[in-house]
Coordinates of C-alpha atoms and ligand atoms in Angstrom, one line a residue:
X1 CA 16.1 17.0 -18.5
X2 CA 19.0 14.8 -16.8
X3 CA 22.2 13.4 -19.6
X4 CA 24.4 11.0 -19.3
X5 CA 27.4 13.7 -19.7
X6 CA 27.8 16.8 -18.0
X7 CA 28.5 20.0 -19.9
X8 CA 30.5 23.4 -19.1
X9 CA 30.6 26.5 -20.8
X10 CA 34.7 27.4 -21.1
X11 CA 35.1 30.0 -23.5
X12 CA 32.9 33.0 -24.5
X13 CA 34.1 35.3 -27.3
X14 CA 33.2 38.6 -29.7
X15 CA 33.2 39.6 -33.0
X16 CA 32.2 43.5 -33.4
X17 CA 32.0 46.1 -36.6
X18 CA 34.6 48.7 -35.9
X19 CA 31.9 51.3 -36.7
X20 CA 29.9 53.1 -33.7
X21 CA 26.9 54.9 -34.5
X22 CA 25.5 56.7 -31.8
X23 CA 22.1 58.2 -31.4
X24 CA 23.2 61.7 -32.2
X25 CA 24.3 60.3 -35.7
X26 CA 20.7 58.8 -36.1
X27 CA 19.0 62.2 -35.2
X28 CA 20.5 63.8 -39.0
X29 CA 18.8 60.7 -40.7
X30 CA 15.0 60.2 -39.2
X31 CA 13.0 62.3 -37.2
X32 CA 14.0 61.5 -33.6
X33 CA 16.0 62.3 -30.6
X34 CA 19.0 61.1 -28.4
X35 CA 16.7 61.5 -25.2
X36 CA 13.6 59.7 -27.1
X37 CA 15.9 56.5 -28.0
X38 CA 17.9 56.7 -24.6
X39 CA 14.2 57.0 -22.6
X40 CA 12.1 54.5 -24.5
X41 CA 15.0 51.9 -25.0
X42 CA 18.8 52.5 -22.6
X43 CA 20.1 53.0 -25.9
X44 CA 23.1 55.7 -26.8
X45 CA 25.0 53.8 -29.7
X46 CA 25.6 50.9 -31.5
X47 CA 27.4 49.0 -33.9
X48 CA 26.7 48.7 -37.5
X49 CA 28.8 46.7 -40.1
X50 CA 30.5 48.7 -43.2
X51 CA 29.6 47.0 -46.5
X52 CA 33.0 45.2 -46.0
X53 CA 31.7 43.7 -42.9
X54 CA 30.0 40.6 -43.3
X55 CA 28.1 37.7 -40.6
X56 CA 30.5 35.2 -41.4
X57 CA 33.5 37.5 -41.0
X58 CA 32.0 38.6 -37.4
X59 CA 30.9 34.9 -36.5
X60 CA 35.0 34.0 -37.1
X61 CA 36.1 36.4 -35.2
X62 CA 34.2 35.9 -32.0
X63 CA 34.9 32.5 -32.6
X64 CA 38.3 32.7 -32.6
X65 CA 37.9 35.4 -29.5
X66 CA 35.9 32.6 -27.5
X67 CA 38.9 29.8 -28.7
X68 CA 41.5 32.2 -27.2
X69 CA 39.7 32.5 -23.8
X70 CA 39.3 28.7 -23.7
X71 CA 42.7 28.0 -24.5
X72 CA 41.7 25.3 -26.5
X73 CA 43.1 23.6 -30.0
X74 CA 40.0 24.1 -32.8
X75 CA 40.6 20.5 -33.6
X76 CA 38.8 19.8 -30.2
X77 CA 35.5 21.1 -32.0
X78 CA 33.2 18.4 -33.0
X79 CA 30.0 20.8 -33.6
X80 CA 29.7 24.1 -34.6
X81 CA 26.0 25.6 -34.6
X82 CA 25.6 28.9 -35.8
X83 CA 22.5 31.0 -34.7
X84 CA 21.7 33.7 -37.4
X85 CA 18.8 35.2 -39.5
X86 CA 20.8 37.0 -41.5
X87 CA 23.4 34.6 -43.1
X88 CA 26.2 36.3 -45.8
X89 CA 24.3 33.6 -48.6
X90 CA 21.4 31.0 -48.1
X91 CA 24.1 28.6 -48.4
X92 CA 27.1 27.5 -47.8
X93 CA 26.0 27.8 -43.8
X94 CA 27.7 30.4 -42.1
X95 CA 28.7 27.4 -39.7
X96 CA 30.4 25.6 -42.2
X97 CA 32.6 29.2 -43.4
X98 CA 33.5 29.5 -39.8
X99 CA 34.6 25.4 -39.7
X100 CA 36.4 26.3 -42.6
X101 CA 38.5 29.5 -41.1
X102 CA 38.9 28.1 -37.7
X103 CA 40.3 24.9 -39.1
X104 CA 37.7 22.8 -36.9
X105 CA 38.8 19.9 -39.4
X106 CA 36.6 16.8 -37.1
X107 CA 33.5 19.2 -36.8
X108 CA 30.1 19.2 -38.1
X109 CA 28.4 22.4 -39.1
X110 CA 24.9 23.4 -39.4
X111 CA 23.0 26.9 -39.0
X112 CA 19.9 27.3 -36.9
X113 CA 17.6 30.3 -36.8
X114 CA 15.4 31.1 -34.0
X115 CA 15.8 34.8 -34.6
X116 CA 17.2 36.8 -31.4
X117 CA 16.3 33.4 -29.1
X118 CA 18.7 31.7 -31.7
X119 CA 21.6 31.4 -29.4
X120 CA 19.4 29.7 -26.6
X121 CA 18.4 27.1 -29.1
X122 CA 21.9 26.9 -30.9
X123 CA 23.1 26.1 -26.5
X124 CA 20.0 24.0 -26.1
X125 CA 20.8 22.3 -29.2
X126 CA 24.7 21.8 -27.9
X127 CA 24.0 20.5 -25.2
X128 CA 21.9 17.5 -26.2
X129 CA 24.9 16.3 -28.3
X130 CA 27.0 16.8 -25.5
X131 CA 25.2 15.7 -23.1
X132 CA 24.2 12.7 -24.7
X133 CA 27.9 11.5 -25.3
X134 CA 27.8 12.3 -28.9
X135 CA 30.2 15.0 -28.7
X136 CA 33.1 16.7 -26.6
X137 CA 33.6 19.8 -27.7
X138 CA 30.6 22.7 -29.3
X139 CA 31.5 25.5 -30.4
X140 CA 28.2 28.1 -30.6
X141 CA 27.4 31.4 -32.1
X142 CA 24.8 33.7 -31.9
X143 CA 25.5 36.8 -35.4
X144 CA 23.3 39.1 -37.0
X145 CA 23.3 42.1 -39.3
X146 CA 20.2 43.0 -39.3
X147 CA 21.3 46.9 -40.3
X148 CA 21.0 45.1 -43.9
X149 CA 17.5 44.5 -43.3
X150 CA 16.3 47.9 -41.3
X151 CA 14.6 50.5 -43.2
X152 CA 16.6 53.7 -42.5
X153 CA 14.0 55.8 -43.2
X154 CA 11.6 54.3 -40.2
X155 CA 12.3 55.6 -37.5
X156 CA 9.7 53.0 -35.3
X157 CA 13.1 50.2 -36.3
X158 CA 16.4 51.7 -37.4
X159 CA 17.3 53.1 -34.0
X160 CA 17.1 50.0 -32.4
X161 CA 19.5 47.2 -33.9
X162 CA 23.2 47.0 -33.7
X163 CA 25.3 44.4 -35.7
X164 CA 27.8 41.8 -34.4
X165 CA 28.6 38.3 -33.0
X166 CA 29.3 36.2 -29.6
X167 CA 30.7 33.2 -29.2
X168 CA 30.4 30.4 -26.6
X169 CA 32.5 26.8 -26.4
X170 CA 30.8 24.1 -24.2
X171 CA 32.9 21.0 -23.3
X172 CA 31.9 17.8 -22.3
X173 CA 32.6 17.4 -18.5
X174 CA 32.5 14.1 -16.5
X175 CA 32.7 15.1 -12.8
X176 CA 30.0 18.1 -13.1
X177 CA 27.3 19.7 -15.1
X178 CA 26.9 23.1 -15.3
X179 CA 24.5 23.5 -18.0
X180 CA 21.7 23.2 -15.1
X181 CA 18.7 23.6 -17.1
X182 CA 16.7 24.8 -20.5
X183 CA 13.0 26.0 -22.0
X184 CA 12.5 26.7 -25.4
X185 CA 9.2 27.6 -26.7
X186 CA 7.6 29.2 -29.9
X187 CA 4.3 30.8 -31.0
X188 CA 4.0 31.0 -34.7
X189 CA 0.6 32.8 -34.9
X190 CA 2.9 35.9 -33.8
X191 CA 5.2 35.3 -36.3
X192 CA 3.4 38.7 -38.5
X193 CA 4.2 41.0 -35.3
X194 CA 8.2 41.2 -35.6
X195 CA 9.5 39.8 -39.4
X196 CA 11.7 40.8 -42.3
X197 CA 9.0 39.9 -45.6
X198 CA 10.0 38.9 -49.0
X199 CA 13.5 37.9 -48.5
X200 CA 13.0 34.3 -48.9
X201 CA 11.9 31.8 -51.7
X202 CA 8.3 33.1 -51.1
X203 CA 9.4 36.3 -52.3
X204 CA 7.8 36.5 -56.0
X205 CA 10.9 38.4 -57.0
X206 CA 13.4 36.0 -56.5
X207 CA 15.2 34.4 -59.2
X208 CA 14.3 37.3 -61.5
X209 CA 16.7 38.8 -63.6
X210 CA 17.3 42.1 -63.9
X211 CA 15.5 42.1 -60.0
X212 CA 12.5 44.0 -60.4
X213 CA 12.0 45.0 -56.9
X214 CA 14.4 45.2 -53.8
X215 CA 14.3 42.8 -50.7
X216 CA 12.1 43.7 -47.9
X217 CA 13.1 45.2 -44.3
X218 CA 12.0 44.2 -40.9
X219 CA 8.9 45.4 -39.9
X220 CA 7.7 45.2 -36.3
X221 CA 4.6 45.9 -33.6
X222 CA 7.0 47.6 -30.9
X223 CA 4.0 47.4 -28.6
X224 CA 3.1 43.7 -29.2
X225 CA 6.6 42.5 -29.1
X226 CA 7.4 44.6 -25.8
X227 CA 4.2 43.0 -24.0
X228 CA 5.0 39.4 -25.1
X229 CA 8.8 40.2 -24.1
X230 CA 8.0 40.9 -20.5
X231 CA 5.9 37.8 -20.4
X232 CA 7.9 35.7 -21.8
X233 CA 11.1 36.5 -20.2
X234 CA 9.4 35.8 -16.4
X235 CA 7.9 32.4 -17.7
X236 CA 11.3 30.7 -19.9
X237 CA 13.5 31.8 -16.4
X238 CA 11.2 29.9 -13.6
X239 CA 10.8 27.2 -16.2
X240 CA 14.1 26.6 -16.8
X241 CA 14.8 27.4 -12.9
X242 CA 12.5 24.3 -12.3
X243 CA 14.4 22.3 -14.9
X244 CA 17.4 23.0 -13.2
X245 CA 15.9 22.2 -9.7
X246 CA 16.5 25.9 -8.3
X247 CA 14.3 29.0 -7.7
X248 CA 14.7 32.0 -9.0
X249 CA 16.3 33.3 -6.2
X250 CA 19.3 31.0 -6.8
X251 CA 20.3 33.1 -9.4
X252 CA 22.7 35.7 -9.5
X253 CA 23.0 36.8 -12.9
X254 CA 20.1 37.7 -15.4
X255 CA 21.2 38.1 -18.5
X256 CA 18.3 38.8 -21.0
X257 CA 18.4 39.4 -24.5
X258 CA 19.0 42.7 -25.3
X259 CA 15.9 45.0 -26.5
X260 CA 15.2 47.3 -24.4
X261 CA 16.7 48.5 -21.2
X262 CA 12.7 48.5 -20.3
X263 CA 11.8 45.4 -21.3
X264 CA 14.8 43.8 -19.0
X265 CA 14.2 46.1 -16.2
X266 CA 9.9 45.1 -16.3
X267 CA 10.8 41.1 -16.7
X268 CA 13.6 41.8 -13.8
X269 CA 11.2 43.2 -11.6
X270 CA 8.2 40.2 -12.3
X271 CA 10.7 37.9 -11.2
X272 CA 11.5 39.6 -8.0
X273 CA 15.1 39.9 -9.4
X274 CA 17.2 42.8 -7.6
X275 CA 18.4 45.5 -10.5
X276 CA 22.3 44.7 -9.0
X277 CA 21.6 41.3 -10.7
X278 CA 20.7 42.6 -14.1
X279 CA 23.3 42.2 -17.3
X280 CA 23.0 44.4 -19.5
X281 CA 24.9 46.5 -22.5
X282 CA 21.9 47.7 -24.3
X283 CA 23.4 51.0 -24.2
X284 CA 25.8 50.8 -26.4
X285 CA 25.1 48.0 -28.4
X286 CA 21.9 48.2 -29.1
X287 CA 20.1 45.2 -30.1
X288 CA 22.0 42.8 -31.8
X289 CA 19.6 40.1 -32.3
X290 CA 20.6 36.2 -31.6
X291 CA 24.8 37.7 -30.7
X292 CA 23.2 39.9 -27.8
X293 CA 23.3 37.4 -24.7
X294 CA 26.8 36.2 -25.5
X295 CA 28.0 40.0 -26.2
X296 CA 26.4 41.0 -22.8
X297 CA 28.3 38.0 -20.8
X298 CA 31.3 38.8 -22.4
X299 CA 31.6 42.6 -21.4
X300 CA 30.1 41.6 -17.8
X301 CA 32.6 39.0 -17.5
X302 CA 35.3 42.1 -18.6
X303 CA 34.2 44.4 -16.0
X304 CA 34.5 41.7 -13.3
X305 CA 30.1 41.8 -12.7
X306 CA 30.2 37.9 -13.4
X307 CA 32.6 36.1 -11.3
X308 CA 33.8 32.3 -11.1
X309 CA 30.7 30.3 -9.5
X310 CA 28.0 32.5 -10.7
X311 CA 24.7 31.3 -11.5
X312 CA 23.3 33.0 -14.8
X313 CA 19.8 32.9 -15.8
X314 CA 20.3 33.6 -19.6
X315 CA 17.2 34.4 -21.6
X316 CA 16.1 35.3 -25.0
X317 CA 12.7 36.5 -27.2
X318 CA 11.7 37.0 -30.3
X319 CA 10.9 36.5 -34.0
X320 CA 8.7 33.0 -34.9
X321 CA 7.4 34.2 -32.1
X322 CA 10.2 32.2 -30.0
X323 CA 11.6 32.3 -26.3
X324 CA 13.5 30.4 -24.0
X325 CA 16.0 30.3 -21.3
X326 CA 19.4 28.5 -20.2
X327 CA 20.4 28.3 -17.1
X328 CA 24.1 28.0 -16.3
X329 CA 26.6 28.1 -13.9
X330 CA 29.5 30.1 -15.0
X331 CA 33.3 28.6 -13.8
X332 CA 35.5 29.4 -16.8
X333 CA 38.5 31.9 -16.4
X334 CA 40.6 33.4 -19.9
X335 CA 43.2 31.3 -20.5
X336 CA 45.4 34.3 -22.1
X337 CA 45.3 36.5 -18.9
X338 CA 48.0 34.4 -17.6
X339 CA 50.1 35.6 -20.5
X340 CA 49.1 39.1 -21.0
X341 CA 49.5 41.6 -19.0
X342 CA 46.7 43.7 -20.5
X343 CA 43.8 40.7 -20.0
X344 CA 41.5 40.2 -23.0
X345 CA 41.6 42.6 -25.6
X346 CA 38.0 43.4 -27.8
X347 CA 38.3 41.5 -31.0
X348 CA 37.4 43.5 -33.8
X349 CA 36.9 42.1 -37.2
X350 CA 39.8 43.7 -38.6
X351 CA 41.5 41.6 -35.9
X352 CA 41.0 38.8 -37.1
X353 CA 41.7 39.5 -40.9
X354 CA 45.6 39.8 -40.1
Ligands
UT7_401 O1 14.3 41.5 -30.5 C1 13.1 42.0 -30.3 C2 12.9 43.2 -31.1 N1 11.9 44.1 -30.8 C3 11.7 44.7 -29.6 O2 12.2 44.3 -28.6 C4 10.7 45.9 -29.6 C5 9.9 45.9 -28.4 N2 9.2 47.2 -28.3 C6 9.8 48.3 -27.9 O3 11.0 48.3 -27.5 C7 9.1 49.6 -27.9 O4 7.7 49.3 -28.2 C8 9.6 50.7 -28.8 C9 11.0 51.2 -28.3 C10 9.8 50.1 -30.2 C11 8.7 51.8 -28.9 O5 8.5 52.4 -27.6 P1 7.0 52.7 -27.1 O6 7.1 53.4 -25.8 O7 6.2 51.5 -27.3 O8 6.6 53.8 -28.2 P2 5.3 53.8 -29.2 O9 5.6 52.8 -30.3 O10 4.1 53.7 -28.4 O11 5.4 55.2 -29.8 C12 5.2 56.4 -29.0 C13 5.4 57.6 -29.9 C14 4.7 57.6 -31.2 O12 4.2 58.9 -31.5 P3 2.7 59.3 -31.2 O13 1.9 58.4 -32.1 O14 2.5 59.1 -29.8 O15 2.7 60.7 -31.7 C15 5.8 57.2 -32.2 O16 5.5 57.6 -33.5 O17 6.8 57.7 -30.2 C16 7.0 57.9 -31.6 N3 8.2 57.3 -32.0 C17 9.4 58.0 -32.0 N4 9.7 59.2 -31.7 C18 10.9 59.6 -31.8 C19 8.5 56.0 -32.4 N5 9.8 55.9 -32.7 C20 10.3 57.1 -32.4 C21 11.7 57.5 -32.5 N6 11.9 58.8 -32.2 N7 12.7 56.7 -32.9

C-alpha cells in the first residue's frame, strides 16, 4: 500500500504495575512449577496490577513515557487509538481518558480491540490517517489487564499473562517513510479457541441487580492457539515483507508478540531468522496481551539490541482469531538522554500519579 504522506515512529513509551510476581509466587497458588512455566513458555515473572492499578492509569503513563522520548508537545496529537480488551469501563474509551490526562486538546480518540494483535491494527489504523494527509501526529497504545480476567485457580492460564501498557507516537514525515509495510488478517471461526465469555452484553447476567453470578475468565486451547501462532507469525512477516518490497532477510529485528519464548523461537526459525535477531522479554513479562510488542521494543531499545536504522519486523496473534505484522524502520533517538545523565528511566504508574 503506497500514501501520499510518509510516516515515522518517534517515540515509544511504558506504563508497568509496580508489582512482580514471579513463578515461585505462582507455585503456592496452583499446582505447578518454576521449571514447568520457564520450559514450556521463557517465563520467570511478571507483572500484575494491584486493585489500585487500572488500564487507563497504565495507558497514561506509557503515554506520557513515549511523549518524553519524543520530545514532543501533546498538543501535536491529532489521534489517539487505544488497543485494549480489557478497558477500566465499556465506556468513556480508555482513548478518550488518556486525551483527557495528556491534555491532547486537538485529538480524536477512539478504542480498537483486536486482542493481543491490537497494537498492529491500532499502527495499521495510524498510519492510514497519516499517511493519507489526514493527520500529523498519532499517538498509539497497546494495554491490557487481563489478570482481572484469568482464573487463578487454572493453572492451564494464570501463569501466563502479565499486566501493563506500551506506547508508540508516529509522525507525519515528508522526505521519508518508514512505516514500510502492513498485513492484518482475522479468522473468526477460531474465535471459541482463546476468549474471555460472558463479559459482554451477551452475558444473560448483565444489568441484573443484585449480580447473580460473576463475570467469566479467559479460557483458552493452549495447543490450538500455539499451532496457529507459529503459522501465523511466518505468513503476516513475508506478507508484510512483500508489502514493504523487502525479503525477509532485510530484516534485522523480529519482534513478535509475546506468548511463548517457544512459539517466537518455532516462527523465528520457519522464517530462516537467526536467534541474534529475535526480541524478546517474555521472561519477565510474561504475556501482556496487545502492550507486549511495544513493551519488548522499548526494553530492546534500553539495552542498546535496536539501534538507529534498524529494520523491525513487528508481529502479533491472537484472540478473534487475528494476526498481522508491521514492518518498520526504526530511526528515533530519546529526546531526554541529552538532559539526563542517567538515560530513560522505567515509568511506573506511581510515576506518573505525582
Ligand atoms: O496471546 C496468545 C495467548 N495464548 C498463547 O499463546 C498460548 C499458546 N499455547 C501455549 O503457549 C502452550 O500450549 C501452553 C504453554 C499453554 C501449554 O504448553 P504445552 O506444551 O502445549 O502443554 P499442554 O497443554 O500439552 O500440557 C502438557 C501437560 C498437561 O498434563 P498431562 O495431561 O500431560 O498430564 C497439563 O495438564 O502439562 C500440564 N500443565 C501444567 N503443568 C504444570 C498445564 N499447565 C501446567 C502448569 N504447570 N502451569
Amino acid at each position: 500500500m503506497k500514501f501520499s504522506h510518509g510516516a515515522r515512529l518517534i517515540g515509544v513509551g511504558a506504563g508497568l504495575p509496580s508489582a512482580v510476581v514471579t513463578n515461585f509466587d505462582l507455585e503456592k497458588l496452583v499446582d505447578t512449577s518454576d521449571e514447568w512455566i520457564k520450559t514450556r513458555t521463557g517465563i520467570s515473572e511478571r507483572r500484575i496490577a494491584s486493585e489500585e492499578e487500572t488500564t487507563s492509569q497504565l495507558a497514561i503513563a506509557a503515554a506520557k513515557d513515549a511523549i518524553g522520548f519524543a520530545g514532543i508537545d501533546p498538543q501535536e496529537i491529532e489521534l489517539v487509538v487505544v488497543a485494549t480488551s480489557t478497558p477500566d469501563n465499556l465506556y468513556p474509551s480508555t482513548a478518550c481518558m488518556v486525551q483527557a490526562a495528556i491534555g491532547a486538546k486537538r485529538a480524536a480518540a477512539f478504542d480498537m480491540e483486536a486482542a493481543c494483535t491490537g497494537i498492529v491494527y491500532a499502527l495499521a489504523v495510524a498510519q492510514q490517517f497519516i499517511g493519507s494527509g489526514t493527520f500529523k501526529c498519532a499517538l498509539v497504545i497497546g494495554v491490557d489487564i487481563h489478570s482481572r480476567f484469568l482464573n487463578w485457580a487454572d493453572r492451564n492460564t494464570c501463569i501466563l499473562f502479565g499486566d501493563g501498557a506500551g506506547a508508540f507516537i508516529i509522525k507525519a514525515d515528508e522526505k521519508e517513510n518508514e512505516m514500510l509495510g502492513t498485513y492484518l488478517r482475522a479468522d473468526g471461526s477460531g474465535g471459541h479457541l482463546l476468549h474471555i465469555p460472558n463479559t459482554g452484553s451477551a452475558y444473560p447476567h448483565a444489568g441484573v441487580t443484585p449480580p447473580t453470578a460473576t463475570h467469566g475468565f479467559l479460557e483458552m486451547n493452549g495447543r490450538a492457539i500455539y499451532e496457529f501462532a507459529v503459522n501465523a507469525v511466518p505468513e503476516a512477516v513475508r506478507a508484510a515483507c512483500s508489502d514493504a518490497g523487502i525479503t525477509v532477510d532485510d530484516i534485522d529485528f523480529l519482534i513478535p508478540h509475546q506468548a511463548n519464548m517457544r512459539i517466537i523461537k518455532s516462527a523465528a526459525e520457519r522464517l530462516g531468522m537467526a536467534p541474534e535477531k529475535i526480541v524478546s522479554n517474555v521472561n519477565e513479562m510474561g504475556n501482556t496481551s496487545a502492550a507486549s510488542i511495544p513493551l519488548a521494543m522499548w526494553q530492546a531499545l534500553k539495552r542498546g539490541q535496536i539501534q538507529v536504522g534498524s529494520t523491525c519486523a513487528l508481529v502479533g496473534f491472537g484472540g478473534g482469531l487475528t494476526w498481522g505484522s508491521a514492518i518498520v524502520k526504526w530511526t528515533a533517538v530519546d529526546q531526554r538522554q541529552s538532559s539526563q545523565d542517567e538515560g530513560t528511566q522505567v515509568t511506573e504508574v506511581e510515576a506518573s500519579k505525582k
